[in-house]
């Protein structure tokens, strides 16, 4: 099953705007399968009221109750528009819009998950209850998926660092026969915050490919398995397409979007290398 891409933001309680101090209270999450989820700490209050000890307890509990009621109403509205990701995204963006209020959200993050509800609970435990168990980034999750996929091929892939004394490029999947580097595969996520970050990441790998060619240590077949930006149009998608075009035209490398699915990706990867 393909991973589900989820955007999330942390709910913060910040009663004194001038000090900048805040406490995490919950998580909201919008996933590309149409699920819009939320979880807020609505029972315990001592952690918050002990931290903000000058704030009357009743002020916090009443404000939290009112905010949670409104948040649930907004999330229910978003879930009534399941299948209309553009509408849900507008609701999500409106919620996380920076504002001067006691309850506000952090800058959004992105993760890949097989079970969004489990991911929501993990984020909640991490940010609200300080359980710092590592949560895989989208690129780490994609790499795990590719590791599983490649086991079906009759090839031995190993993690290697290619290059020379000047350039060294670490790649997670390298297929080598004798001294010949037959193929290298790099899972890569371009689902980033904005178009400039996509260009920066793409330019970094273009430089790596250029240096590998100059050092005569480039693989016969360089394959990127990519996670695309989670948008239908706009500057992020244009930046992604520009980077893919440069990779494929300048270096004869291949970019295989994750959306192709396991079967199509493995079929392309297994094609004979010239």
Coordinates of C-alpha atoms in Angstrom, one line a residue:
X1 CA 0.0 0.0 0.0
X2 CA 1.4 3.4 -1.0
X3 CA 2.1 5.9 1.8
X4 CA -0.4 8.6 2.5
X5 CA 1.0 12.1 2.6
X6 CA -0.1 14.2 5.6
X7 CA 0.2 17.9 6.4
X8 CA 0.1 18.6 10.1
X9 CA 0.4 21.5 12.5
X10 CA 0.8 21.7 16.3
X11 CA -1.8 23.6 18.3
X12 CA -0.1 25.9 20.8
X13 CA -1.4 27.8 23.8
X14 CA 0.3 31.2 24.1
X15 CA -1.6 33.4 26.6
X16 CA 1.1 36.1 26.8
X17 CA 2.0 37.3 23.3
X18 CA 4.9 39.5 24.4
X19 CA 6.9 36.7 26.0
X20 CA 6.6 34.2 23.2
X21 CA 6.2 31.3 25.7
X22 CA 3.8 28.6 24.6
X23 CA 2.7 25.0 25.5
X24 CA 1.6 22.4 22.9
X25 CA -2.0 21.2 23.2
X26 CA -2.8 19.2 20.1
X27 CA -2.4 18.3 16.4
X28 CA -4.4 18.9 13.3
X29 CA -3.7 16.8 10.2
X30 CA -4.8 16.9 6.5
X31 CA -4.0 13.9 4.4
X32 CA -4.2 13.4 0.6
X33 CA -6.7 10.6 1.1
X34 CA -9.2 13.1 2.3
X35 CA -8.9 12.5 6.0
X36 CA -8.9 15.7 8.1
X37 CA -8.0 14.8 11.7
X38 CA -7.5 16.5 15.0
X39 CA -6.6 15.6 18.5
X40 CA -6.4 18.0 21.5
X41 CA -5.7 17.5 25.1
X42 CA -9.0 18.3 26.8
X43 CA -8.7 16.5 30.1
X44 CA -5.4 17.4 31.8
X45 CA -4.8 21.0 32.7
X46 CA -2.1 21.0 35.4
X47 CA 0.8 21.0 32.9
X48 CA -0.5 24.2 31.4
X49 CA -1.7 25.9 34.5
X50 CA 1.5 25.1 36.4
X51 CA 3.6 26.5 33.6
X52 CA 1.4 29.7 33.3
X53 CA 0.9 30.0 37.1
X54 CA -0.2 33.6 37.0
X55 CA -3.1 32.7 34.7
X56 CA -6.4 31.9 36.4
X57 CA -7.3 28.3 35.8
X58 CA -10.9 29.2 34.8
X59 CA -9.6 31.5 32.0
X60 CA -7.6 28.6 30.5
X61 CA -10.3 25.9 30.8
X62 CA -13.1 28.0 29.4
X63 CA -11.0 29.3 26.5
X64 CA -9.9 25.8 25.7
X65 CA -13.4 24.5 25.7
X66 CA -14.6 27.2 23.4
X67 CA -11.6 26.7 21.0
X68 CA -12.0 22.9 20.9
X69 CA -15.7 23.3 20.1
X70 CA -14.9 25.6 17.2
X71 CA -12.0 23.4 16.0
X72 CA -14.3 20.3 15.9
X73 CA -16.9 22.2 13.9
X74 CA -14.2 23.3 11.4
X75 CA -12.8 19.8 11.1
X76 CA -16.3 18.4 10.6
X77 CA -16.9 20.9 7.9
X78 CA -13.6 19.9 6.2
X79 CA -14.6 16.2 6.3
X80 CA -17.9 17.0 4.6
X81 CA -15.8 18.0 1.7
X82 CA -13.8 14.8 1.4
X83 CA -12.7 14.4 -2.2
X84 CA -12.4 18.1 -2.6
X85 CA -8.7 18.5 -1.6
X86 CA -8.6 22.1 -2.7
X87 CA -11.4 23.0 -0.3
X88 CA -9.9 21.1 2.6
X89 CA -6.5 22.7 1.9
X90 CA -8.1 26.2 2.1
X91 CA -9.6 25.2 5.5
X92 CA -6.3 23.8 6.7
X93 CA -4.4 26.9 5.6
X94 CA -6.9 29.2 7.2
X95 CA -6.5 27.4 10.5
X96 CA -2.7 27.6 10.5
X97 CA -2.6 31.2 9.3
X98 CA -0.3 33.2 11.7
X99 CA -2.4 35.3 14.1
X100 CA -2.1 37.0 17.4
X101 CA -4.3 34.8 19.6
X102 CA -4.0 32.6 22.7
X103 CA -4.5 29.5 20.5
X104 CA -2.4 29.3 17.3
X105 CA -0.7 26.7 15.2
X106 CA 2.9 26.0 14.3
X107 CA 4.3 26.2 10.9
X108 CA 3.0 23.1 9.0
X109 CA 5.1 20.0 8.5
X110 CA 4.7 17.0 6.2
X111 CA 5.1 13.2 6.7
X112 CA 4.2 10.0 4.9
X113 CA 2.1 7.4 6.8
X114 CA 0.4 4.1 6.1
X115 CA -2.1 4.9 8.9
X116 CA -2.8 8.6 9.4
X117 CA -4.6 8.0 12.7
X118 CA -1.5 6.2 14.1
X119 CA 0.7 9.0 12.8
X120 CA -1.6 11.6 14.5
X121 CA -1.3 9.7 17.8
X122 CA 2.5 9.5 17.5
X123 CA 2.7 13.3 16.8
X124 CA 0.4 14.0 19.7
X125 CA 2.5 11.9 22.1
X126 CA 5.6 13.5 20.9
X127 CA 4.6 17.2 21.0
X128 CA 2.1 17.2 23.8
X129 CA 3.3 14.4 26.0
X130 CA 7.0 14.7 25.1
X131 CA 7.5 11.2 23.8
X132 CA 10.4 11.8 21.4
X133 CA 10.2 8.6 19.5
X134 CA 11.6 9.2 16.0
X135 CA 9.0 9.8 13.2
X136 CA 10.3 9.0 9.8
X137 CA 10.5 11.8 7.3
X138 CA 8.8 11.3 3.9
X139 CA 12.1 10.6 2.3
X140 CA 13.0 8.0 5.0
X141 CA 9.7 6.3 4.5
X142 CA 10.1 6.3 0.8
X143 CA 13.6 4.8 1.2
X144 CA 12.1 2.0 3.4
X145 CA 9.5 1.3 0.7
X146 CA 12.1 1.1 -2.0
X147 CA 14.2 -1.3 0.1
X148 CA 11.2 -3.6 0.3
X149 CA 10.5 -3.3 -3.4
X150 CA 14.0 -4.1 -4.6
X151 CA 14.1 -7.4 -2.8
X152 CA 12.1 -8.9 -5.6
X153 CA 14.9 -8.1 -8.2
X154 CA 17.7 -10.6 -8.8
X155 CA 20.3 -7.9 -8.0
X156 CA 22.4 -7.1 -5.0
X157 CA 22.1 -3.4 -4.0
X158 CA 24.3 -1.9 -1.3
X159 CA 24.8 1.5 0.2
X160 CA 27.9 3.0 -1.3
X161 CA 29.7 6.4 -1.6
X162 CA 30.7 7.1 -5.2
X163 CA 33.3 9.6 -6.3
X164 CA 36.9 10.4 -5.7
X165 CA 39.1 12.6 -3.5
X166 CA 37.2 15.7 -4.6
X167 CA 33.6 14.6 -4.7
X168 CA 31.9 11.9 -2.6
X169 CA 28.2 11.1 -3.1
X170 CA 26.4 8.7 -0.7
X171 CA 23.7 6.6 -2.4
X172 CA 21.5 4.0 -0.6
X173 CA 21.1 1.6 -3.5
X174 CA 24.1 0.8 -5.8
X175 CA 24.2 -2.3 -8.0
X176 CA 27.8 -3.2 -9.0
X177 CA 29.2 -5.9 -11.2
X178 CA 33.0 -6.2 -10.8
X179 CA 34.4 -2.7 -11.0
X180 CA 31.4 -1.4 -13.1
X181 CA 28.7 0.6 -11.3
X182 CA 25.7 -0.7 -13.2
X183 CA 22.9 1.3 -11.5
X184 CA 22.4 3.7 -8.6
X185 CA 19.0 4.5 -7.1
X186 CA 18.2 7.5 -4.9
X187 CA 14.7 7.9 -3.3
X188 CA 14.1 11.7 -3.0
X189 CA 11.3 13.8 -1.7
X190 CA 10.4 17.1 -3.4
X191 CA 7.3 17.6 -1.3
X192 CA 8.9 20.7 0.4
X193 CA 7.6 23.9 1.9
X194 CA 8.1 26.1 -1.2
X195 CA 9.4 26.2 -4.7
X196 CA 12.8 27.7 -3.7
X197 CA 13.5 24.7 -1.4
X198 CA 12.7 22.4 -4.3
X199 CA 15.1 24.2 -6.6
X200 CA 17.8 24.2 -3.9
X201 CA 17.5 20.5 -3.4
X202 CA 17.4 19.8 -7.1
X203 CA 20.4 22.0 -7.8
X204 CA 22.4 20.1 -5.1
X205 CA 21.8 16.8 -6.9
X206 CA 22.5 18.3 -10.3
X207 CA 25.8 19.4 -8.9
X208 CA 26.4 15.9 -7.6
X209 CA 25.7 14.3 -11.0
X210 CA 27.9 16.8 -12.7
X211 CA 30.8 16.1 -10.4
X212 CA 30.4 12.3 -10.7
X213 CA 30.5 12.6 -14.5
X214 CA 33.6 14.7 -14.4
X215 CA 35.3 12.2 -12.0
X216 CA 34.3 9.4 -14.3
X217 CA 32.6 7.7 -11.4
X218 CA 29.0 8.1 -12.5
X219 CA 26.8 4.9 -12.6
X220 CA 25.7 3.5 -16.0
X221 CA 22.1 4.2 -14.9
X222 CA 21.1 6.8 -12.4
X223 CA 17.5 6.5 -11.1
X224 CA 15.7 8.9 -8.8
X225 CA 12.4 7.6 -7.3
X226 CA 10.7 10.9 -6.4
X227 CA 8.0 12.0 -4.2
X228 CA 6.3 14.9 -6.0
X229 CA 4.9 18.1 -4.4
X230 CA 1.5 17.5 -3.0
X231 CA -0.2 20.1 -5.3
X232 CA -2.0 20.1 -8.6
X233 CA -0.5 23.3 -10.0
X234 CA 1.5 26.3 -9.0
X235 CA 5.2 27.3 -8.4
X236 CA 6.1 24.1 -6.5
X237 CA 5.0 21.9 -9.3
X238 CA 6.7 24.1 -11.9
X239 CA 9.9 23.9 -9.9
X240 CA 9.7 20.1 -9.6
X241 CA 9.1 19.7 -13.3
X242 CA 12.0 22.0 -14.1
X243 CA 14.4 20.0 -11.9
X244 CA 13.2 16.7 -13.4
X245 CA 13.7 18.0 -17.0
X246 CA 17.3 19.2 -16.2
X247 CA 18.2 15.8 -14.5
X248 CA 16.9 13.8 -17.5
X249 CA 18.2 16.0 -20.3
X250 CA 21.6 17.0 -19.0
X251 CA 22.7 13.7 -17.4
X252 CA 20.5 11.0 -19.0
X253 CA 19.3 10.1 -15.5
X254 CA 15.8 8.9 -14.9
X255 CA 13.1 10.3 -12.5
X256 CA 10.4 7.9 -11.6
X257 CA 7.5 9.5 -9.6
X258 CA 6.4 7.4 -6.6
X259 CA 2.8 7.7 -7.9
X260 CA 3.7 5.2 -10.7
X261 CA 3.4 2.5 -8.0
X262 CA 5.6 -0.4 -7.1
X263 CA 5.0 -2.5 -10.2
X264 CA 5.7 0.2 -12.8
X265 CA 8.7 1.5 -10.9
X266 CA 10.3 -2.0 -10.6
X267 CA 9.6 -2.7 -14.3
X268 CA 11.4 0.5 -15.2
X269 CA 14.3 -0.1 -12.8
X270 CA 14.7 -3.7 -14.1
X271 CA 15.1 -2.6 -17.8
X272 CA 18.5 -3.7 -19.2
X273 CA 21.2 -1.1 -18.7
X274 CA 23.0 -0.2 -21.9

